[in-house]
Structure formats: C-alpha cells, structure tokens
C-alpha cells in the first residue's frame, strides 16, 4: 500500500473483493476443436502460482 498516495487522496475508498492464498495462472493453448477449451489440456503449462488480492478503489479502479 502506497501511504503517500492514500494521504494525497483522502476520499479514496478501498474494498478487498477477493483474497486467495493459492492461485495458479495457466497459459491457455489455442482451441483445438469446436468443443472449446478443456482444463485437462493445460497440464504442465502453469505460468505462475502465488497469492492474489483484488482491490476496488472508488468503484472505478480495480487493482490486482
């Protein structure tokens, strides 16, 4: 949290919309059939794993 930025805008309202401890991000492969995407096809293509917090500020800005 940038305290200096928060003090510069005293009317900022921040709401935590989502907080997850373990999140995995996968590279989505090209669609291989008319059935669309299947999570079984994504094995081994994990790009990132970690904590995620989604914050909404003033009902306008979303920070991940």
mmCIF file of C-alpha atoms in Angstrom:
data_model
loop_
_atom_site.group_PDB
_atom_site.id
_atom_site.type_symbol
_atom_site.label_atom_id
_atom_site.label_comp_id
_atom_site.label_asym_id
_atom_site.label_seq_id
_atom_site.Cartn_x
_atom_site.Cartn_y
_atom_site.Cartn_z
ATOM 1 C CA UNK A 1 0.000 0.000 0.000
ATOM 2 C CA UNK A 2 1.382 3.401 -1.029
ATOM 3 C CA UNK A 3 0.660 5.518 2.067
ATOM 4 C CA UNK A 4 1.735 8.785 0.413
ATOM 5 C CA UNK A 5 -0.754 8.247 -2.431
ATOM 6 C CA UNK A 6 -3.540 7.419 0.036
ATOM 7 C CA UNK A 7 -2.876 10.590 2.037
ATOM 8 C CA UNK A 8 -2.903 12.660 -1.155
ATOM 9 C CA UNK A 9 -6.433 11.383 -1.903
ATOM 10 C CA UNK A 10 -8.256 11.327 1.451
ATOM 11 C CA UNK A 11 -11.605 10.364 -0.134
ATOM 12 C CA UNK A 12 -10.337 7.077 -1.548
ATOM 13 C CA UNK A 13 -12.383 4.044 -0.540
ATOM 14 C CA UNK A 14 -10.673 0.680 -0.984
ATOM 15 C CA UNK A 15 -12.565 -2.612 -0.785
ATOM 16 C CA UNK A 16 -10.966 -6.046 -0.962
ATOM 17 C CA UNK A 17 -13.143 -8.019 -3.400
ATOM 18 C CA UNK A 18 -11.143 -11.240 -3.354
ATOM 19 C CA UNK A 19 -8.188 -12.651 -1.429
ATOM 20 C CA UNK A 20 -6.882 -16.110 -2.312
ATOM 21 C CA UNK A 21 -3.787 -17.759 -0.833
ATOM 22 C CA UNK A 22 -3.041 -20.185 -3.671
ATOM 23 C CA UNK A 23 -3.830 -19.206 -7.256
ATOM 24 C CA UNK A 24 -2.399 -20.821 -10.390
ATOM 25 C CA UNK A 25 -2.170 -18.992 -13.728
ATOM 26 C CA UNK A 26 -2.024 -21.116 -16.861
ATOM 27 C CA UNK A 27 -1.106 -20.319 -20.448
ATOM 28 C CA UNK A 28 -4.267 -21.059 -22.386
ATOM 29 C CA UNK A 29 -3.479 -23.142 -25.504
ATOM 30 C CA UNK A 30 -5.120 -22.463 -28.867
ATOM 31 C CA UNK A 31 -8.548 -24.033 -29.300
ATOM 32 C CA UNK A 32 -8.029 -27.440 -30.906
ATOM 33 C CA UNK A 33 -11.675 -28.342 -31.513
ATOM 34 C CA UNK A 34 -15.161 -26.917 -31.665
ATOM 35 C CA UNK A 35 -15.645 -28.049 -28.042
ATOM 36 C CA UNK A 36 -13.576 -25.094 -26.816
ATOM 37 C CA UNK A 37 -11.026 -25.112 -24.014
ATOM 38 C CA UNK A 38 -10.608 -28.006 -21.572
ATOM 39 C CA UNK A 39 -8.580 -27.684 -18.371
ATOM 40 C CA UNK A 40 -7.195 -31.210 -18.860
ATOM 41 C CA UNK A 41 -5.251 -29.883 -21.887
ATOM 42 C CA UNK A 42 -3.444 -27.271 -19.744
ATOM 43 C CA UNK A 43 -1.328 -29.669 -17.641
ATOM 44 C CA UNK A 44 2.299 -28.616 -17.427
ATOM 45 C CA UNK A 45 1.640 -25.106 -18.770
ATOM 46 C CA UNK A 46 1.395 -23.343 -15.429
ATOM 47 C CA UNK A 47 2.966 -19.867 -15.700
ATOM 48 C CA UNK A 48 2.670 -18.577 -12.130
ATOM 49 C CA UNK A 49 1.454 -19.641 -8.680
ATOM 50 C CA UNK A 50 1.019 -17.407 -5.640
ATOM 51 C CA UNK A 51 -1.217 -15.134 -3.564
ATOM 52 C CA UNK A 52 -3.765 -12.795 -5.174
ATOM 53 C CA UNK A 53 -5.670 -9.868 -3.728
ATOM 54 C CA UNK A 54 -8.133 -7.878 -5.859
ATOM 55 C CA UNK A 55 -8.859 -4.372 -4.599
ATOM 56 C CA UNK A 56 -11.535 -1.985 -5.892
ATOM 57 C CA UNK A 57 -10.977 1.727 -5.336
ATOM 58 C CA UNK A 58 -13.842 4.227 -5.547
ATOM 59 C CA UNK A 59 -15.916 1.726 -7.585
ATOM 60 C CA UNK A 60 -13.800 2.696 -10.619
ATOM 61 C CA UNK A 61 -10.282 1.250 -10.324
ATOM 62 C CA UNK A 62 -9.524 -2.433 -9.903
ATOM 63 C CA UNK A 63 -6.017 -3.413 -8.723
ATOM 64 C CA UNK A 64 -4.722 -6.975 -8.775
#
